Coordinates of C-alpha atoms in Angstrom, one line a residue:
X1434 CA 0.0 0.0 0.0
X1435 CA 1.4 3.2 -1.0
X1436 CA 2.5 5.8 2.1
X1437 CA 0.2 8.6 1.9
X1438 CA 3.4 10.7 3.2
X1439 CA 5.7 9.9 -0.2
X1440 CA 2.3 11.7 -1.9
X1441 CA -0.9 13.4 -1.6
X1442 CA -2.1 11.9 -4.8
X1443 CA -1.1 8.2 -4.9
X1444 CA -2.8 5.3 -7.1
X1445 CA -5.5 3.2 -5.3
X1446 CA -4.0 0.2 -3.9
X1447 CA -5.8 -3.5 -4.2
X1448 CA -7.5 -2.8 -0.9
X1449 CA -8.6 1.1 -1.8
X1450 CA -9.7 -0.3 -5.2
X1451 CA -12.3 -2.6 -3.8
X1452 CA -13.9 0.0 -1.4
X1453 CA -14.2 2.8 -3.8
X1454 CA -15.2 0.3 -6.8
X1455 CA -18.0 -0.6 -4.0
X1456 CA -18.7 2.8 -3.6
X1457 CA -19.2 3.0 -7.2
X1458 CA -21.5 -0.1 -7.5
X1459 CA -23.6 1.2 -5.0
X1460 CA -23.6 4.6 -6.2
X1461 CA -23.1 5.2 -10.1
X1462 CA -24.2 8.6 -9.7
X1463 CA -20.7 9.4 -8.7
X1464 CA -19.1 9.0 -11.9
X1465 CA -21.7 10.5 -14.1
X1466 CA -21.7 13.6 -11.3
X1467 CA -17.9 14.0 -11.6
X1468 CA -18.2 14.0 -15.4
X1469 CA -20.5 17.0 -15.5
X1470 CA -18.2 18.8 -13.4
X1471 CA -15.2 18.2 -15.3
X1472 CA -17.0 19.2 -18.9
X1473 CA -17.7 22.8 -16.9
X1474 CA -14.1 22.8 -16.1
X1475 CA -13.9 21.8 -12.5
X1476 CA -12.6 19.1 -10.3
X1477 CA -14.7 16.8 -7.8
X1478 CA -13.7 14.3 -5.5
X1479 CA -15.8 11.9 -2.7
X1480 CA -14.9 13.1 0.6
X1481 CA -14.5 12.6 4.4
X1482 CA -17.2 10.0 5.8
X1483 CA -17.9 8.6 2.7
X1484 CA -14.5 7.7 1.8
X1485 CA -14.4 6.1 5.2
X1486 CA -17.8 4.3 5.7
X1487 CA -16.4 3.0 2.3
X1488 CA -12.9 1.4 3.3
X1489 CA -15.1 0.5 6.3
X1490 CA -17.1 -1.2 4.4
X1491 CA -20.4 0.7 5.9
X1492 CA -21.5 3.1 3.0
X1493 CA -24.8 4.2 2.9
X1494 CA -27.0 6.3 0.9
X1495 CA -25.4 9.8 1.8
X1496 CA -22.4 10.4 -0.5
X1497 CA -20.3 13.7 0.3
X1498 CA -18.6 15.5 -2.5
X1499 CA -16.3 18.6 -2.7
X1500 CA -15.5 20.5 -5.4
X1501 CA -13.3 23.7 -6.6
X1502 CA -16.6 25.0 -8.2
X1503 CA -18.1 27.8 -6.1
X1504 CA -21.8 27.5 -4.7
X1505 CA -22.7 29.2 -8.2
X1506 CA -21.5 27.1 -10.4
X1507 CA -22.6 23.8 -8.3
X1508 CA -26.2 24.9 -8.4
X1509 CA -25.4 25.9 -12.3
X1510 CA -24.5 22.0 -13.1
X1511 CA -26.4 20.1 -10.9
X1512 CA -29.9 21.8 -11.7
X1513 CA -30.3 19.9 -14.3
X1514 CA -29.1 16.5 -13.4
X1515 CA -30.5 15.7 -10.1
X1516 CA -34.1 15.4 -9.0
X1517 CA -34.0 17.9 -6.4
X1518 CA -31.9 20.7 -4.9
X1519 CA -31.8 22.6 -1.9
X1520 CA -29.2 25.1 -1.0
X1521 CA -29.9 25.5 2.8
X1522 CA -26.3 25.4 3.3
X1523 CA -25.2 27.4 0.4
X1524 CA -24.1 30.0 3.0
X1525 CA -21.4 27.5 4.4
X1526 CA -20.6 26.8 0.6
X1527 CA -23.0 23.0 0.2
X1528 CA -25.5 22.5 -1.8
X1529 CA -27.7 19.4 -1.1
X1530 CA -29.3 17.2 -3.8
X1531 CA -31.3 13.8 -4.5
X1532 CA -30.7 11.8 -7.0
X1533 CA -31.9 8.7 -7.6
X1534 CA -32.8 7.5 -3.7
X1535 CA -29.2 8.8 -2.9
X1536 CA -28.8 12.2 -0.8
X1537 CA -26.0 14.5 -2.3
X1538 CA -23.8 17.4 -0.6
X1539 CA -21.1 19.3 -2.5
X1540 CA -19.1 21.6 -0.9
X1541 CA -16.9 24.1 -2.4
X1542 CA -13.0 23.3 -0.8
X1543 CA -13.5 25.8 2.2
X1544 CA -11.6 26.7 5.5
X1545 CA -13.7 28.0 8.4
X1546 CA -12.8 29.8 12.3
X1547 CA -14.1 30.8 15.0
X1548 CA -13.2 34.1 16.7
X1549 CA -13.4 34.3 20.5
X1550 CA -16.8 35.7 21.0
X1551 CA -18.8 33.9 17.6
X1552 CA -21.0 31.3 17.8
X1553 CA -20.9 30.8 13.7
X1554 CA -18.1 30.2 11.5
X1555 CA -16.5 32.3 9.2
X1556 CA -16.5 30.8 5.8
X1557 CA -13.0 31.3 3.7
X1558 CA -13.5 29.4 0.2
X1559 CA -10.3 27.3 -1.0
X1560 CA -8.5 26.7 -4.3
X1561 CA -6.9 23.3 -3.4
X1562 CA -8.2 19.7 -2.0
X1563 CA -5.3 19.5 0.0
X1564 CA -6.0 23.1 1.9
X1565 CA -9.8 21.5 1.9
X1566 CA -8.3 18.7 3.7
X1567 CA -5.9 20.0 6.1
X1568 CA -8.7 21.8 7.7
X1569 CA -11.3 18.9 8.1
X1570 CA -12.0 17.4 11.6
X1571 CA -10.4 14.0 11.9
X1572 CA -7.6 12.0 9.6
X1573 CA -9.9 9.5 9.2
X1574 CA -12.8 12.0 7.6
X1575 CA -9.6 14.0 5.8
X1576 CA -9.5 11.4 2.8
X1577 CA -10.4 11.6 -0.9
X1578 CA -11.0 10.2 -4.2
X1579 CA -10.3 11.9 -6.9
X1580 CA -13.2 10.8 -9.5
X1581 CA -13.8 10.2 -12.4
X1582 CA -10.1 9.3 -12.1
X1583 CA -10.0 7.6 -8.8
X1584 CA -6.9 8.8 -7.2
X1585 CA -6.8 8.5 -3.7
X1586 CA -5.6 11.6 -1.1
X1587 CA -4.6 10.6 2.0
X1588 CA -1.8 13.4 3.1
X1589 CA -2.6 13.3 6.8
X1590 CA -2.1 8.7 6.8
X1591 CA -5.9 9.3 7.6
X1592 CA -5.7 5.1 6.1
X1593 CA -3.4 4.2 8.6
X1594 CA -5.5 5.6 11.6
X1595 CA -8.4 4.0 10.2
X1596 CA -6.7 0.6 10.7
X1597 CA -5.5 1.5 13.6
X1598 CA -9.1 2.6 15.0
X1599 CA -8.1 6.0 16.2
X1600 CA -9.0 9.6 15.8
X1601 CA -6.5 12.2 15.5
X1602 CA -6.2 15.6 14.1
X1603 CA -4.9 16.8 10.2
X1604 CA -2.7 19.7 12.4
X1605 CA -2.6 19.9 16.3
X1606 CA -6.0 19.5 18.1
X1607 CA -5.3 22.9 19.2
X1608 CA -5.8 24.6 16.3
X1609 CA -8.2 22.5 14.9
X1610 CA -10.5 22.9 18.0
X1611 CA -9.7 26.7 18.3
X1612 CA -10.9 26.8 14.7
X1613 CA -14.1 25.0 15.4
X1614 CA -15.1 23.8 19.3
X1615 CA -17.7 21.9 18.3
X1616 CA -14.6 19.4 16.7
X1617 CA -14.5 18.4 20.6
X1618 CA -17.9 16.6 21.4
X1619 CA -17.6 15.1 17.7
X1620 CA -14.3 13.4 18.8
X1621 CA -16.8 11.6 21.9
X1622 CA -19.6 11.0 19.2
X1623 CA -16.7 9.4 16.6
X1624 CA -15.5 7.6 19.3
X1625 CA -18.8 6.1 20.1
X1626 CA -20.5 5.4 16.6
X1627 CA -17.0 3.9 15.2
X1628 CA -15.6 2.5 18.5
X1629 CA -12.6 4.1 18.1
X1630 CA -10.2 5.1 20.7
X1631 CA -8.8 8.8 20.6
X1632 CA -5.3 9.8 20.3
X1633 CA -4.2 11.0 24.0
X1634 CA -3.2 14.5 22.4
X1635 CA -6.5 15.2 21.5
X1636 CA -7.7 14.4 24.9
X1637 CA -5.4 16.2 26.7
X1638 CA -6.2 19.5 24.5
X1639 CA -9.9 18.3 24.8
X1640 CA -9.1 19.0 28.4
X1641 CA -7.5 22.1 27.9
X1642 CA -10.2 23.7 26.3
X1643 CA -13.3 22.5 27.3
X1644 CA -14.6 26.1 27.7
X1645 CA -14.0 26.8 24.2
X1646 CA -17.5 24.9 23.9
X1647 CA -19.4 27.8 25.2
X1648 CA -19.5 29.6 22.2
X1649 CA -21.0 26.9 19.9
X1650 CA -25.1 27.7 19.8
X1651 CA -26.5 25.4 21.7
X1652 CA -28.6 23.7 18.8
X1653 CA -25.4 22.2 17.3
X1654 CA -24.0 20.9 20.7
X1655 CA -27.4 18.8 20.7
X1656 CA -27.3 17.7 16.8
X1657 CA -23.9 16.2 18.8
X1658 CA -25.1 15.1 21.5
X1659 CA -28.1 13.2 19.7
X1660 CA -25.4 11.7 17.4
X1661 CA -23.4 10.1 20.2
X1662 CA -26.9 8.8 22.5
X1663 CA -27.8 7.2 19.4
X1664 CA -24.9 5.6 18.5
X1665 CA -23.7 2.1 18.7
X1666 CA -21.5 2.3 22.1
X1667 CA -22.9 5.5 23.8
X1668 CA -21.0 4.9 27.1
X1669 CA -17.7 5.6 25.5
X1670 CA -18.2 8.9 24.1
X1671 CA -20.3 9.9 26.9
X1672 CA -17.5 8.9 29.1
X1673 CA -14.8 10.8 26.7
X1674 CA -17.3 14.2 27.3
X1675 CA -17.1 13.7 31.5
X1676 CA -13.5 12.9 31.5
X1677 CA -12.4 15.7 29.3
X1678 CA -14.5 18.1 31.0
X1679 CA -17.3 18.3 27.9
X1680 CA -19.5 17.7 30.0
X1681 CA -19.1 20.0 32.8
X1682 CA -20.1 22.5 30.4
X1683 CA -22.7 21.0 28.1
X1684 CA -24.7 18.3 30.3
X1685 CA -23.4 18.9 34.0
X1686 CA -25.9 17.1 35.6
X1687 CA -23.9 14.3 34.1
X1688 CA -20.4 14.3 36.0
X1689 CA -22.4 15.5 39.1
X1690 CA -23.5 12.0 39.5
X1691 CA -20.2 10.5 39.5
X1692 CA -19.6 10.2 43.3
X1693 CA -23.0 10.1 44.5
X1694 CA -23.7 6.6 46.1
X1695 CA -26.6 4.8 45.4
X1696 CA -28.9 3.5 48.4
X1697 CA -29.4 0.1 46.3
X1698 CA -26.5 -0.2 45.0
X1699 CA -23.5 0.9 47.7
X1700 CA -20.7 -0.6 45.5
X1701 CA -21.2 1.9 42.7
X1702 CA -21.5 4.5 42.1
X1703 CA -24.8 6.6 40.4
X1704 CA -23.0 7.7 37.4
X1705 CA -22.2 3.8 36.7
X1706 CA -25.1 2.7 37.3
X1707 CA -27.2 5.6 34.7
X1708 CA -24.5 4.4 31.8
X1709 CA -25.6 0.5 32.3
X1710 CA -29.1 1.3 32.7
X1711 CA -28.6 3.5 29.1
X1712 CA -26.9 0.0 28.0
X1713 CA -29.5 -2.4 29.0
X1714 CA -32.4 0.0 28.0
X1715 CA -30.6 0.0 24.4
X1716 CA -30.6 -3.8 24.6
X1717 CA -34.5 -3.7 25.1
X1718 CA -35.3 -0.9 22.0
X1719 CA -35.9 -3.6 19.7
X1720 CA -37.1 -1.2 16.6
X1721 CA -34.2 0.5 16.4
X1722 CA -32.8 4.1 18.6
X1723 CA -34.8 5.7 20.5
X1724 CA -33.6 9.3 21.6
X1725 CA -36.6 9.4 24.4
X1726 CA -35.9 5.8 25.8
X1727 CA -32.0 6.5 25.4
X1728 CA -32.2 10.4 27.4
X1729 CA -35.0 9.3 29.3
X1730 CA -32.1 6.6 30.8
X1731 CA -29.2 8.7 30.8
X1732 CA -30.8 11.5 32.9
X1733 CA -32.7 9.3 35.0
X1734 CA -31.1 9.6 38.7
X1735 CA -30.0 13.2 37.6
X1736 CA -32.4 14.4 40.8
X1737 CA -30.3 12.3 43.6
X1738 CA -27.2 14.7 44.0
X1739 CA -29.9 17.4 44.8
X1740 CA -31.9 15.0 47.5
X1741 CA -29.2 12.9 48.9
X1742 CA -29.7 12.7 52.6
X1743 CA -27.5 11.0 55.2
X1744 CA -30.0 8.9 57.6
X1745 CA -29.4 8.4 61.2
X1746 CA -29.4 4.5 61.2
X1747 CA -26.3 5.4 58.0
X1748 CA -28.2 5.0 55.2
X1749 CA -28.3 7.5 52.2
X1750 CA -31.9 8.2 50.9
X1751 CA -33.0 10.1 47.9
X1752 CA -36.7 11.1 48.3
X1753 CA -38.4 12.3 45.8
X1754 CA -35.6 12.1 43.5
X1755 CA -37.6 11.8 40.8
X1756 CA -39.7 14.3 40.7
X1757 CA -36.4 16.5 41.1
X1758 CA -34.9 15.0 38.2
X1759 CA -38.0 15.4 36.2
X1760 CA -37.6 19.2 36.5
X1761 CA -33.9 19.2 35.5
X1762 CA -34.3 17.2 32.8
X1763 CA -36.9 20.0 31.7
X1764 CA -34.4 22.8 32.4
X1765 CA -31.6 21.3 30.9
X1766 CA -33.1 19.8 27.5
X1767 CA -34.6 23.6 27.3
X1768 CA -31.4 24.8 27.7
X1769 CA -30.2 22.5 25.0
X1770 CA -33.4 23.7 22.6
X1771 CA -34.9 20.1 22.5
X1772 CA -38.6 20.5 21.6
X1773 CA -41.4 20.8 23.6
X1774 CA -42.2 17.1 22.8
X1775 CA -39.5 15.7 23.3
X1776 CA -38.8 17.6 26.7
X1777 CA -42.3 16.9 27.6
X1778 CA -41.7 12.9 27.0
X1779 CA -38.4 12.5 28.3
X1780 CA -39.4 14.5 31.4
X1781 CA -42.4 12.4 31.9
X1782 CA -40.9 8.8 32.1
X1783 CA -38.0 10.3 34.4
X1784 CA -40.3 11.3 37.0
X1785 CA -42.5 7.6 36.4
X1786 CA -39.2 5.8 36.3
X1787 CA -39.5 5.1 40.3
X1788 CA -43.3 4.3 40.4
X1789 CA -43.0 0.4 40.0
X1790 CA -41.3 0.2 42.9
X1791 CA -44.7 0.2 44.5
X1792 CA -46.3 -2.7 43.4
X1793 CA -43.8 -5.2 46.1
X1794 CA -45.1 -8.7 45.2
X1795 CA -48.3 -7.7 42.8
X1796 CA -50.7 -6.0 46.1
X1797 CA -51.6 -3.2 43.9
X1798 CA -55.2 -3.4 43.2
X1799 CA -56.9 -3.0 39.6
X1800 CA -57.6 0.8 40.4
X1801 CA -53.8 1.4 40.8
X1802 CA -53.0 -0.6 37.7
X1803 CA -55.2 1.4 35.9
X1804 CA -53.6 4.4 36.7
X1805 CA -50.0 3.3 36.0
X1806 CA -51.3 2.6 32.6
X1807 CA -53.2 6.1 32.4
X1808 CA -50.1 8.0 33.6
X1809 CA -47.8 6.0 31.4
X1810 CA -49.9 6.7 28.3
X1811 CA -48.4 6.7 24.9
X1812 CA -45.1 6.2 26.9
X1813 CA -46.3 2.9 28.5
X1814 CA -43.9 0.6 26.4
X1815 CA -41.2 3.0 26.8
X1816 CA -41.7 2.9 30.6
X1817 CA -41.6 -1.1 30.2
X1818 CA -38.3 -0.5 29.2
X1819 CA -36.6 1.7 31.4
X1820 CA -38.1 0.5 34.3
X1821 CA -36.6 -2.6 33.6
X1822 CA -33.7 -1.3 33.1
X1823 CA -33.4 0.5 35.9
X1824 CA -32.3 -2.9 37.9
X1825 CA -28.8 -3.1 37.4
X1826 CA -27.7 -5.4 41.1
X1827 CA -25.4 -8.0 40.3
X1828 CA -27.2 -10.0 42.7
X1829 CA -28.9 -12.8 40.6
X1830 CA -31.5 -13.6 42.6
X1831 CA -32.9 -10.4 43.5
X1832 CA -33.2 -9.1 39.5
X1833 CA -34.5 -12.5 38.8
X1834 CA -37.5 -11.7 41.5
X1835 CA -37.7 -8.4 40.1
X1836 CA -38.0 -9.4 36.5
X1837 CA -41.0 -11.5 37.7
X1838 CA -42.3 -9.2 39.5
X1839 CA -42.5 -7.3 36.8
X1840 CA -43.7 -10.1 34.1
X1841 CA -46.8 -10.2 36.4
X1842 CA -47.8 -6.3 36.2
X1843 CA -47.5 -6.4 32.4
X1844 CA -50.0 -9.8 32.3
X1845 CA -52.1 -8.0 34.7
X1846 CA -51.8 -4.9 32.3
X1847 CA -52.6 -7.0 29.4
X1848 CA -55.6 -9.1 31.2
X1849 CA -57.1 -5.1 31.9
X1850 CA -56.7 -4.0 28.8
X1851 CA -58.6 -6.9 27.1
X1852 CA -61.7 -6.9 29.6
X1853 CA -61.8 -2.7 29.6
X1854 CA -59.5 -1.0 26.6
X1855 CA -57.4 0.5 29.5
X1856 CA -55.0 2.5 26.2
X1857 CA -58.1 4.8 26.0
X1858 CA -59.4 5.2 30.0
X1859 CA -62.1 7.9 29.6
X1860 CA -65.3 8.3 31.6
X1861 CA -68.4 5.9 30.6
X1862 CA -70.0 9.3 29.8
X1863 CA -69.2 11.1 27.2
X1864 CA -69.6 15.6 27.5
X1865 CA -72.3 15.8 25.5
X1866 CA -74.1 13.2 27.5
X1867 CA -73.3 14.9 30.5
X1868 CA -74.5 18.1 29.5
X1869 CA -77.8 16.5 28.3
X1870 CA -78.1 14.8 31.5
X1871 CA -77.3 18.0 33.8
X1872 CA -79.4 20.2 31.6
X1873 CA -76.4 22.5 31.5
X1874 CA -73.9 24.2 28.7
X1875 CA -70.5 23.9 27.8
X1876 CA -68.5 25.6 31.3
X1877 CA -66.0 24.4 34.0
X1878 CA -69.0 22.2 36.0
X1879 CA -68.9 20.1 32.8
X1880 CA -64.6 19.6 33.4
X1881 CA -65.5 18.8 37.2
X1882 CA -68.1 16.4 36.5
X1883 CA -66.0 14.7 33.7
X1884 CA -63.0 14.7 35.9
X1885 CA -64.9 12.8 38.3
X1886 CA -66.0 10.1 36.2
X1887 CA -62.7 9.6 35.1
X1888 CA -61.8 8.8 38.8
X1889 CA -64.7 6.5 39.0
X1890 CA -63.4 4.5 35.8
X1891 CA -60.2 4.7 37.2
X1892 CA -60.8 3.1 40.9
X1893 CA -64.1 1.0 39.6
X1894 CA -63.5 -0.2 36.3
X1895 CA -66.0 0.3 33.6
X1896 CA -70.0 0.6 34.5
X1897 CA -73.2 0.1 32.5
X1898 CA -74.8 3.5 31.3
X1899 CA -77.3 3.6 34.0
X1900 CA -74.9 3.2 36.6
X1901 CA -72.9 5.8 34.8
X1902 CA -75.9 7.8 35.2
X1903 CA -76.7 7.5 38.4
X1904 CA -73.4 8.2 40.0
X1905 CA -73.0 11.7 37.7
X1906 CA -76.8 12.6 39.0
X1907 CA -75.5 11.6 42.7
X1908 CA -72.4 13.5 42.3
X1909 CA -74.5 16.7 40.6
X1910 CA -77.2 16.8 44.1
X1911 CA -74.2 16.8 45.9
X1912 CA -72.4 20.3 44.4
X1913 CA -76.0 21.5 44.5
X1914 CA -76.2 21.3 48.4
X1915 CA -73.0 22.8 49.0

């Protein structure tokens, strides 16, 4: 294999040749793209995490160019050709396209920095690939082929870190993160989808400059964030973003947890156990990630710091931890511009995540299943999940008992939702029936009288019409006298 130091430009070897000739099977576009390009006069070449999900062996259906054509002359050539455009990023010199089930970005060669008080980069357009290259993120993302004639650029051995499964810089980290902070947490979310290790250099200036994250808008530190939680080994990049100090800054309630002792679980420590409840609620998801199940057991514990109390007999307790995690998690995914959804969901199953705990051996009666299963909602399965999760003692008996446990409140879920279509709990009157009934309009009595049929449903199970009836008109004499 050729040594990307003797040149810039080197023929593919056997190896290359097979992962860019994939490339090309799987996306023909490529050629016929680079074609057009060169009849106006420019050069194009597949870039950065194509080139690498292709050696890897990984590509899918996003294919990054980069060109010496500016934004202009992109949109010019590719109008015609593909079956859609959108220049959203034409500002940072891309211009996104479809063609043919495949998703397309070319990017003029660029170089971008930060100044010391700017949350967006300045963008500098380039004449050469190799400028292009030199300020790219990682060695692994800082290789090319050439196309249509297939030379591959590798002047930063970005090949021989790929084999080597680690992440380095083109130029010292320093520079590379002074140019663009965000470069940091995508080092923990590389390190986590590719399960690579990074180079201790980039740590220790991941260390260093930590801070420097504060200027990157918060909207891009989640895009990050999201990327890592959804990625194939979570806990190492998450763990990367607390050790380096990332985390301090961006998700603090994260580190905080890191000596805080657990009143189940003396031997480790919280922070431990939130990472292998986020691994063994991953090993439940089943359809795929899932960002709500995934935050929702990350931030779970995030309240005990704030409620840990030293008992007299020497125990630690952490009431109402959940309810105090519930609003942090609110706080900080609104700090982090999740949406309201989102925030709304995630908060919800942090402050249910305790509420199993309840059932002991299966006492709870029908009237508290039911409203488990109302207050769980849409979230219900999700709750499944991280509730089971949430049992991380390495004593064998004890999860086994607790797994039953468990097994029994989701049959007795299933037997209630069979007899009395518990995913829809509503009154067994409707508003317009109680209106009818009451002889009143639309107005707050109508909330108040619905409210308490819902209760009714809730600690009774369902009722025939006439009992439904009977209880509202009870219920209606009863306001009247007071």
């Amino acid at each position: 294999m050729p040594n990307a130091n003797d040149n810039t430009s080197t023929p593919l070897s056997q190896v290359q040749h097979r992962a860019v000739a994939e490339l090309l099977r799987v996306a023909p576009v490529a050629d016929d793209l680079a074609r057009r390009f060169q009849e106006a006069g420019f050069r194009l070449a597949l870039v950065g995490g194509s080139v690498r999900d292709a050696l890897l062996g990984r590509l899918g259906n996003d294919l990054d160019f980069t060109t010496d054509a500016r934004p202009e002359d992109v949109l010019r050539i590719m109008r015609p050709w593909a079956d859609s455009i959108w220049d959203v990023g034409i500002a940072f010199g891309t211009v996104g396209s479809q063609k043919g089930g495949y998703q397309i970005e070319v990017t003029t060669y660029r170089s971008e920095a930060y100044d010391r008080t700017s949350r967006k980069p300045e963008v500098a357009y380039g004449d050469s690939i190799e400028d292009d290259l030199v300020r790219r993120d990682f060695t692994v993302n800082a290789m090319a082929v050439a196309l249509p004639e297939k030379e591959f650029i590798d002047p930063h051995n970005g090949l021989e870190d790929l084999a080597a499964q680690v992440l380095r810089t083109p130029g010292t980290p320093e520079e590379s993160f002074s140019d663009d902070p965000l470069r940091m947490m995508r080092a923990a979310r590389f390190a986590a989808q590719l399960d690579f290790d990074v180079a201790p250099e980039v740590v220790e200036a991941m260390k260093d400059m930590a801070g420097r994250i504060e200027i990157v808008s918060a909207e891009r530190v989640r895009e990050e964030l999201n990327k890592l939680i959804l990625s194939a080994h979570p806990r190492k990049g998450l763990a990367l973003l607390v050790d380096s100090g990332l985390a301090a800054q961006v998700l603090p309630e994260l580190p905080a947890l890191r000596l805080e002792s657990d009143e189940h679980h003396r031997h480790k420590d919280v922070y431990e156990h939130s990472l292998t409840v986020l691994e063994q609620a991953i090993a439940l998801e089943g359809n795929g990630p899932d960002l709500v199940l995934r935050l929702a057991a990350l931030l779970h514990d995030i309240g005990k710091p704030r409620t840990r109390r030293f008992e007299s007999d020497g125990r630690v307790s952490f009431h109402h931890h959940e309810v105090v995690g519930a609003k942090m998690t609110k706080k900080r995914m609104t700090a982090l511009k999740y949406s309201n959804e989102l925030v709304k969901d995630v908060s919800r199953l942090v402050e249910l995540h305790l509420r199993f705990h309840g059932y002991g051996s299966g006492e709870w009666t029908d009237s508290a299943v039911r409203r488990y299963v109302r207050d769980g909602g849409p979230l219900l399965d999700r709750l499944h999940k991280l509730t089971r999760s949430d049992c991380t003692t390495r004593n064998k008996r004890k999860a086994a008992a607790l797994s039953r446990t468990y097994d029994g409140l989701e049959v007795r879920i299933a037997e209630l939702k069979e007899q009395e279509e518990l995913d829809a709990i509503r009154p067994d009157l409707d508003g317009n029936q109680i209106q009818k009934i009451l002889g009143v309009g639309p107005g707050p009595v109508i909330g108040k009288a619905y409210a308490h049929l819902l209760e009714l449903r809730l600690e009774n199970g369902p009722m025939e019409e006439e009992a439904a009836i009977a209880a509202l008109r009870s219920w209606w004499a009863a306001q009247n006298e007071q």
